[in-house]
Amino acid sequence: MSSTNLDKVTKILSEVRNKVPLVHCITNYVTINDCANILLAYGASPAMCEAYDEVFDFVKLSSALYINLGTLNKEQEQAMILASTSAKIHNVPVILDPVACAASVKKIQVINRISQVGKIDVIKGNIGEIKSLAGQSANVRGVDSIDSGEGALESCIALSKKCSCVVAATGKKDFISDGRKSAIIENGTEMFTKITGSGCMLGALCGAACGASEDKFSAVVSAILSMNIAGEEAVKAANAPGSFRVKLMDCIYQLNEEKLKEGAKITWK
Amino acid sequence: MSSTNLDKVTKILSEVRNKVPLVHCITNYVTINDCANILLAYGASPAMCEAYDEVFDFVKLSSALYINLGTLNKEQEQAMILASTSAKIHNVPVILDPVACAASVKKIQVINRISQVGKIDVIKGNIGEIKSLAGQSANVRGVDSIDSGEGALESCIALSKKCSCVVAATGKKDFISDGRKSAIIENGTEMFTKITGSGCMLGALCGAACGASEDKFSAVVSAILSMNIAGEEAVKAANAPGSFRVKLMDCIYQLNEEKLKEGAKITWK
Amino acid sequence: MSSTNLDKVTKILSEVRNKVPLVHCITNYVTINDCANILLAYGASPAMCEAYDEVFDFVKLSSALYINLGTLNKEQEQAMILASTSAKIHNVPVILDPVACAASVKKIQVINRISQVGKIDVIKGNIGEIKSLAGQSANVRGVDSIDSGEGALESCIALSKKCSCVVAATGKKDFISDGRKSAIIENGTEMFTKITGSGCMLGALCGAACGASEDKFSAVVSAILSMNIAGEEAVKAANAPGSFRVKLMDCIYQLNEEKLKEGAKITWK
């Protein structure tokens, strides 16, 4: 059973590379370059289009839409909402990254609007963000969650049922649920917290995986596992953040199904 | 004859370093950092000014204006058009990078407006973009051209005559024409397609070269050759995209006329 | 006396790492990623929030506000001014980086508005910018100062008295004054001028240091010294700009008080 699950998950890496999904990202300017580069390294194709006049048509061409609420300027806000309606009309999967939603009323409003006029297939946030969206109290500081994983799986399941989508909460451990089945991943490295954009890059990878596979739950597990295994490899070669970032891209590029299978520490629920 | 051509081309690298042209860039947020850094590594000086209230005056101080249509938000759109009028008035060469123009009506409108109220000295795009602007059918996918080079030189020549400017179409081979004379460059590396921003960085370098030399055709050939030779050197030292990007900057910085001359694979037409 | 000064300065590095100040940055898109990453490497926590609807509340949560005038689009302009009023109300230190102010009337207007409705605790610019703000003639080119250090300390002192804040002018030598006491730092590396964002990253570090210590003068000296010592270490390992940037992040991360003490070349006035 769990071996079958793992097979499904690792196979998605090859599906990304075969299908080269076009991932339309509307994302913050802090890590927009990292997101585009990691998509290329993963085998996908990035489209970082955010002009209000262009997003509707661009989503139509895309395999997935990744919406990251990091820097939420007015034109981005309008573009996100419009893009999500295009995704609904054209049946394009939407991955939402609710960056810092626990610290901002505005972000909750935008999430509600997207869910109202568009759609959301995956919510991927840190544990603090997911707990907050699930209506539980969370321990956050600026954009960072300093929450322990306790109760995180329950929050994923609750939010997943509430929004009828796959939910992933990342932290020291990562929790993924589609409301019925769940997974806990214990791979990764502390070094992810020493660079900016680990979460954003992961969100982009979730977009690529969901753009390559209909099985959203396995796709999200696959993207998170890929990021974590690459991170583990990178930190072995580079134990300081500047070098780690460089190596991380190399390791994503050099990833293969065998490395995922050998390294995976997943508990299925 | 062709040796004289190559001399003209390689000499422009030294002219950039002697004159340190100030290259005003209005460019997308994905690779804006890469563009600024590669200009510095090349020996030029970047000015990434895009505020509507500032561009007109800033262009006046600049040696060249690089306009990249990647992320085309409303303020950028207005700033690009205004900056191009300033370039016309102040006789500053304009390099246009029509990113993803084949996939967006909006971008064609902006290009037309720039050409109407401002001016364009160089159009540098991938083969799909150039074919599309030349009115030929092109094979594109998102921002990437997946077009073979067939017919690319003809497209360059046609577009060049239509717009009275130098046109460069990049791909596995690169094609440059000013409508009368043309060049085909067969340097470079596949690794350019594994990172984001190769095209944008090249556009910025074209700005620097045109800011240092009156001979726009040779300047564009020189910039493309420089990028390609540096890429060939970089990939020898770093065969994965994270490390390659780092090494590419180093190799641009360490480039010299001899390396360009020895490595050049140019066919003159 | 000067040993006590140096102790105060080096100790601030540990204070940053103990307190993990949240540094709210409104900064240009060219180097926004570098600023976030260097804050993390330094031991601080970045919050790159610039949405007009969010900055007022976000400043309230922050330990310091860093305002960089590099790319000054309309929403950023409004957000900067609003954020500075929030900083005044909530007593959050404000670090201003007047990028290219000598070349732009608009930037002077924004600085005046910030100082009118908000507050400024530290002005950190290059020598050309500081001279220009102090009302002296400066030698600038685009965003770069090509001014010698002559008269720089006097400009710092004058501007410091005029604005009742700490002023730092960076260049080959760095000058810091609070109007009564001053310091001249002779560390650093020429390689800082071969990459974009040295100044922006330094501004962000000043924010972190001021967020961790009440003693703003020592905090700014500490941030500048940290950047310079890390730069000296980085250039030893990597003498080309691509590799240097990577190594710089590593060296900031690996910095400690001993390295600062041993390397410091500071003259106290």
PDB file of C-alpha atoms in Angstrom, chain A residues 38-185:
ATOM      1  CA  ILE A  38      13.645  26.275  -9.778  1.00  0.00           C
ATOM      2  CA  LEU A  39      10.812  25.541 -12.194  1.00  0.00           C
ATOM      3  CA  LEU A  40      13.342  25.268 -15.008  1.00  0.00           C
ATOM      4  CA  ALA A  41      15.659  23.129 -12.888  1.00  0.00           C
ATOM      5  CA  TYR A  42      12.717  20.850 -12.016  1.00  0.00           C
ATOM      6  CA  GLY A  43      11.889  20.395 -15.698  1.00  0.00           C
ATOM      7  CA  ALA A  44       8.882  22.718 -15.944  1.00  0.00           C
ATOM      8  CA  SER A  45       8.465  25.985 -17.828  1.00  0.00           C
ATOM      9  CA  PRO A  46       7.806  29.239 -15.925  1.00  0.00           C
ATOM     10  CA  ALA A  47       5.533  32.078 -17.055  1.00  0.00           C
ATOM     11  CA  MET A  48       5.788  34.952 -14.595  1.00  0.00           C
ATOM     12  CA  CYS A  49       2.989  37.008 -16.085  1.00  0.00           C
ATOM     13  CA  GLU A  50       1.166  39.446 -13.808  1.00  0.00           C
ATOM     14  CA  ALA A  51      -0.062  42.289 -16.007  1.00  0.00           C
ATOM     15  CA  TYR A  52      -3.782  42.713 -15.512  1.00  0.00           C
ATOM     16  CA  ASP A  53      -4.295  42.997 -19.268  1.00  0.00           C
ATOM     17  CA  GLU A  54      -2.530  39.715 -19.944  1.00  0.00           C
ATOM     18  CA  VAL A  55      -3.259  37.190 -17.214  1.00  0.00           C
ATOM     19  CA  PHE A  56      -6.675  36.040 -18.359  1.00  0.00           C
ATOM     20  CA  ASP A  57      -5.374  34.871 -21.734  1.00  0.00           C
ATOM     21  CA  PHE A  58      -2.120  33.557 -20.340  1.00  0.00           C
ATOM     22  CA  VAL A  59      -3.802  31.276 -17.798  1.00  0.00           C
ATOM     23  CA  LYS A  60      -5.622  29.639 -20.691  1.00  0.00           C
ATOM     24  CA  LEU A  61      -2.290  28.473 -22.104  1.00  0.00           C
ATOM     25  CA  SER A  62      -0.973  27.264 -18.756  1.00  0.00           C
ATOM     26  CA  SER A  63      -0.841  23.860 -17.085  1.00  0.00           C
ATOM     27  CA  ALA A  64      -1.186  25.362 -13.598  1.00  0.00           C
ATOM     28  CA  LEU A  65      -1.565  28.717 -11.859  1.00  0.00           C
ATOM     29  CA  TYR A  66       0.511  29.507  -8.776  1.00  0.00           C
ATOM     30  CA  ILE A  67      -0.712  32.462  -6.722  1.00  0.00           C
ATOM     31  CA  ASN A  68       1.593  33.739  -3.978  1.00  0.00           C
ATOM     32  CA  LEU A  69       0.299  36.550  -1.769  1.00  0.00           C
ATOM     33  CA  GLY A  70       3.728  37.789  -0.609  1.00  0.00           C
ATOM     34  CA  THR A  71       3.819  41.268  -2.124  1.00  0.00           C
ATOM     35  CA  LEU A  72       0.251  42.194  -2.794  1.00  0.00           C
ATOM     36  CA  ASN A  73       0.261  45.439  -4.699  1.00  0.00           C
ATOM     37  CA  LYS A  74      -2.966  46.686  -6.229  1.00  0.00           C
ATOM     38  CA  GLU A  75      -2.334  45.505  -9.786  1.00  0.00           C
ATOM     39  CA  GLN A  76      -1.188  42.091  -8.564  1.00  0.00           C
ATOM     40  CA  GLU A  77      -4.307  41.790  -6.447  1.00  0.00           C
ATOM     41  CA  GLN A  78      -6.548  42.473  -9.427  1.00  0.00           C
ATOM     42  CA  ALA A  79      -4.478  40.176 -11.638  1.00  0.00           C
ATOM     43  CA  MET A  80      -4.669  37.328  -9.125  1.00  0.00           C
ATOM     44  CA  ILE A  81      -8.431  37.514  -8.886  1.00  0.00           C
ATOM     45  CA  LEU A  82      -8.861  37.745 -12.661  1.00  0.00           C
ATOM     46  CA  ALA A  83      -6.396  34.911 -13.246  1.00  0.00           C
ATOM     47  CA  SER A  84      -8.290  32.689 -10.813  1.00  0.00           C
ATOM     48  CA  THR A  85     -11.516  33.230 -12.752  1.00  0.00           C
ATOM     49  CA  SER A  86      -9.698  32.281 -15.945  1.00  0.00           C
ATOM     50  CA  ALA A  87      -8.400  29.160 -14.203  1.00  0.00           C
ATOM     51  CA  LYS A  88     -11.967  28.236 -13.246  1.00  0.00           C
ATOM     52  CA  ILE A  89     -13.262  28.736 -16.780  1.00  0.00           C
ATOM     53  CA  HIS A  90     -10.352  26.906 -18.403  1.00  0.00           C
ATOM     54  CA  ASN A  91     -10.044  24.178 -15.770  1.00  0.00           C
ATOM     55  CA  VAL A  92      -6.471  25.010 -14.793  1.00  0.00           C
ATOM     56  CA  PRO A  93      -5.393  23.860 -11.307  1.00  0.00           C
ATOM     57  CA  VAL A  94      -4.734  26.701  -8.835  1.00  0.00           C
ATOM     58  CA  ILE A  95      -2.125  26.497  -6.092  1.00  0.00           C
ATOM     59  CA  LEU A  96      -2.496  29.182  -3.439  1.00  0.00           C
ATOM     60  CA  ASP A  97       0.371  30.274  -1.172  1.00  0.00           C
ATOM     61  CA  PRO A  98      -1.190  32.387   1.596  1.00  0.00           C
ATOM     62  CA  VAL A  99       2.060  34.097   2.643  1.00  0.00           C
ATOM     63  CA  ALA A 100       1.727  35.956   5.946  1.00  0.00           C
ATOM     64  CA  CYS A 101      -2.061  35.599   5.911  1.00  0.00           C
ATOM     65  CA  ALA A 102      -2.136  35.409   9.690  1.00  0.00           C
ATOM     66  CA  ALA A 103      -0.723  38.932   9.917  1.00  0.00           C
ATOM     67  CA  SER A 104      -2.937  40.651   7.362  1.00  0.00           C
ATOM     68  CA  VAL A 105      -6.682  41.151   7.027  1.00  0.00           C
ATOM     69  CA  LYS A 106      -6.142  42.211   3.418  1.00  0.00           C
ATOM     70  CA  LYS A 107      -4.722  38.828   2.505  1.00  0.00           C
ATOM     71  CA  ILE A 108      -7.701  37.003   3.953  1.00  0.00           C
ATOM     72  CA  GLN A 109      -9.972  39.217   1.865  1.00  0.00           C
ATOM     73  CA  VAL A 110      -8.074  38.338  -1.317  1.00  0.00           C
ATOM     74  CA  ILE A 111      -8.166  34.629  -0.505  1.00  0.00           C
ATOM     75  CA  ASN A 112     -11.919  34.821   0.032  1.00  0.00           C
ATOM     76  CA  ARG A 113     -12.389  36.616  -3.259  1.00  0.00           C
ATOM     77  CA  ILE A 114     -10.287  34.081  -5.161  1.00  0.00           C
ATOM     78  CA  SER A 115     -12.249  31.232  -3.660  1.00  0.00           C
ATOM     79  CA  GLN A 116     -15.527  33.034  -4.454  1.00  0.00           C
ATOM     80  CA  VAL A 117     -14.979  33.949  -8.112  1.00  0.00           C
ATOM     81  CA  GLY A 118     -12.214  31.532  -9.041  1.00  0.00           C
ATOM     82  CA  LYS A 119     -11.116  28.299  -7.459  1.00  0.00           C
ATOM     83  CA  ILE A 120      -8.417  26.776  -5.301  1.00  0.00           C
ATOM     84  CA  ASP A 121      -7.092  23.245  -5.797  1.00  0.00           C
ATOM     85  CA  VAL A 122      -4.179  23.349  -3.378  1.00  0.00           C
ATOM     86  CA  ILE A 123      -3.332  25.531  -0.392  1.00  0.00           C
ATOM     87  CA  LYS A 124       0.331  25.307   0.550  1.00  0.00           C
ATOM     88  CA  GLY A 125       1.498  27.382   3.501  1.00  0.00           C
ATOM     89  CA  ASN A 126       3.665  27.163   6.563  1.00  0.00           C
ATOM     90  CA  ILE A 127       2.146  25.672   9.681  1.00  0.00           C
ATOM     91  CA  GLY A 128       1.249  29.057  11.129  1.00  0.00           C
ATOM     92  CA  GLU A 129      -0.573  30.111   7.977  1.00  0.00           C
ATOM     93  CA  ILE A 130      -2.506  26.869   7.657  1.00  0.00           C
ATOM     94  CA  LYS A 131      -3.527  26.841  11.307  1.00  0.00           C
ATOM     95  CA  SER A 132      -4.669  30.401  10.984  1.00  0.00           C
ATOM     96  CA  LEU A 133      -6.759  29.644   7.876  1.00  0.00           C
ATOM     97  CA  ALA A 134      -8.200  26.603   9.641  1.00  0.00           C
ATOM     98  CA  GLY A 135      -9.359  28.920  12.403  1.00  0.00           C
ATOM     99  CA  GLN A 136      -6.885  27.716  14.990  1.00  0.00           C
ATOM    100  CA  SER A 137      -4.563  29.980  16.943  1.00  0.00           C
ATOM    101  CA  ALA A 138      -1.073  30.078  15.428  1.00  0.00           C
ATOM    102  CA  ASN A 139       2.322  31.229  16.503  1.00  0.00           C
ATOM    103  CA  VAL A 140       3.642  33.531  13.761  1.00  0.00           C
ATOM    104  CA  ARG A 141       6.204  36.283  13.446  1.00  0.00           C
ATOM    105  CA  GLY A 142       6.106  38.416  10.341  1.00  0.00           C
ATOM    106  CA  VAL A 143       6.121  36.012   7.419  1.00  0.00           C
ATOM    107  CA  ASP A 144       7.579  33.185   9.460  1.00  0.00           C
ATOM    108  CA  SER A 145       5.770  30.544  11.396  1.00  0.00           C
ATOM    109  CA  ILE A 146       7.425  29.680  14.690  1.00  0.00           C
ATOM    110  CA  ASP A 147       4.801  27.123  15.433  1.00  0.00           C
ATOM    111  CA  SER A 148       5.540  23.553  16.395  1.00  0.00           C
ATOM    112  CA  GLY A 149       3.867  20.901  14.322  1.00  0.00           C
ATOM    113  CA  GLU A 150       1.399  19.978  17.041  1.00  0.00           C
ATOM    114  CA  GLY A 151      -2.104  19.967  15.682  1.00  0.00           C
ATOM    115  CA  ALA A 152      -0.883  20.731  12.160  1.00  0.00           C
ATOM    116  CA  LEU A 153      -2.278  17.592  10.570  1.00  0.00           C
ATOM    117  CA  GLU A 154      -5.656  18.231  12.138  1.00  0.00           C
ATOM    118  CA  SER A 155      -5.578  21.752  10.702  1.00  0.00           C
ATOM    119  CA  CYS A 156      -4.733  20.412   7.250  1.00  0.00           C
ATOM    120  CA  ILE A 157      -7.597  17.948   7.364  1.00  0.00           C
ATOM    121  CA  ALA A 158     -10.059  20.546   8.635  1.00  0.00           C
ATOM    122  CA  LEU A 159      -9.054  23.164   6.062  1.00  0.00           C
ATOM    123  CA  SER A 160      -9.031  20.563   3.334  1.00  0.00           C
ATOM    124  CA  LYS A 161     -12.607  19.586   4.093  1.00  0.00           C
ATOM    125  CA  LYS A 162     -13.710  23.203   4.451  1.00  0.00           C
ATOM    126  CA  CYS A 163     -12.228  24.240   1.084  1.00  0.00           C
ATOM    127  CA  SER A 164     -12.481  20.915  -0.779  1.00  0.00           C
ATOM    128  CA  CYS A 165      -8.858  21.064  -1.771  1.00  0.00           C
ATOM    129  CA  VAL A 166      -5.482  19.559  -0.957  1.00  0.00           C
ATOM    130  CA  VAL A 167      -3.777  21.326   1.955  1.00  0.00           C
ATOM    131  CA  ALA A 168      -0.087  21.258   2.844  1.00  0.00           C
ATOM    132  CA  ALA A 169       1.440  22.755   5.993  1.00  0.00           C
ATOM    133  CA  THR A 170       5.232  22.971   5.937  1.00  0.00           C
ATOM    134  CA  GLY A 171       7.653  23.208   8.817  1.00  0.00           C
ATOM    135  CA  LYS A 172      10.141  20.944  10.499  1.00  0.00           C
ATOM    136  CA  LYS A 173       7.753  18.204   9.438  1.00  0.00           C
ATOM    137  CA  ASP A 174       5.447  18.676   6.485  1.00  0.00           C
ATOM    138  CA  PHE A 175       1.780  17.688   6.588  1.00  0.00           C
ATOM    139  CA  ILE A 176      -0.378  17.046   3.535  1.00  0.00           C
ATOM    140  CA  SER A 177      -4.028  16.053   3.385  1.00  0.00           C
ATOM    141  CA  ASP A 178      -6.871  15.904   0.911  1.00  0.00           C
ATOM    142  CA  GLY A 179      -9.397  15.452   3.697  1.00  0.00           C
ATOM    143  CA  ARG A 180      -9.432  11.666   3.479  1.00  0.00           C
ATOM    144  CA  LYS A 181      -5.842  10.549   3.132  1.00  0.00           C
ATOM    145  CA  SER A 182      -2.814  12.279   4.612  1.00  0.00           C
ATOM    146  CA  ALA A 183       0.968  12.146   4.642  1.00  0.00           C
ATOM    147  CA  ILE A 184       3.673  13.386   6.969  1.00  0.00           C
ATOM    148  CA  ILE A 185       7.124  14.014   5.499  1.00  0.00           C
TER     149      ILE A 185
END
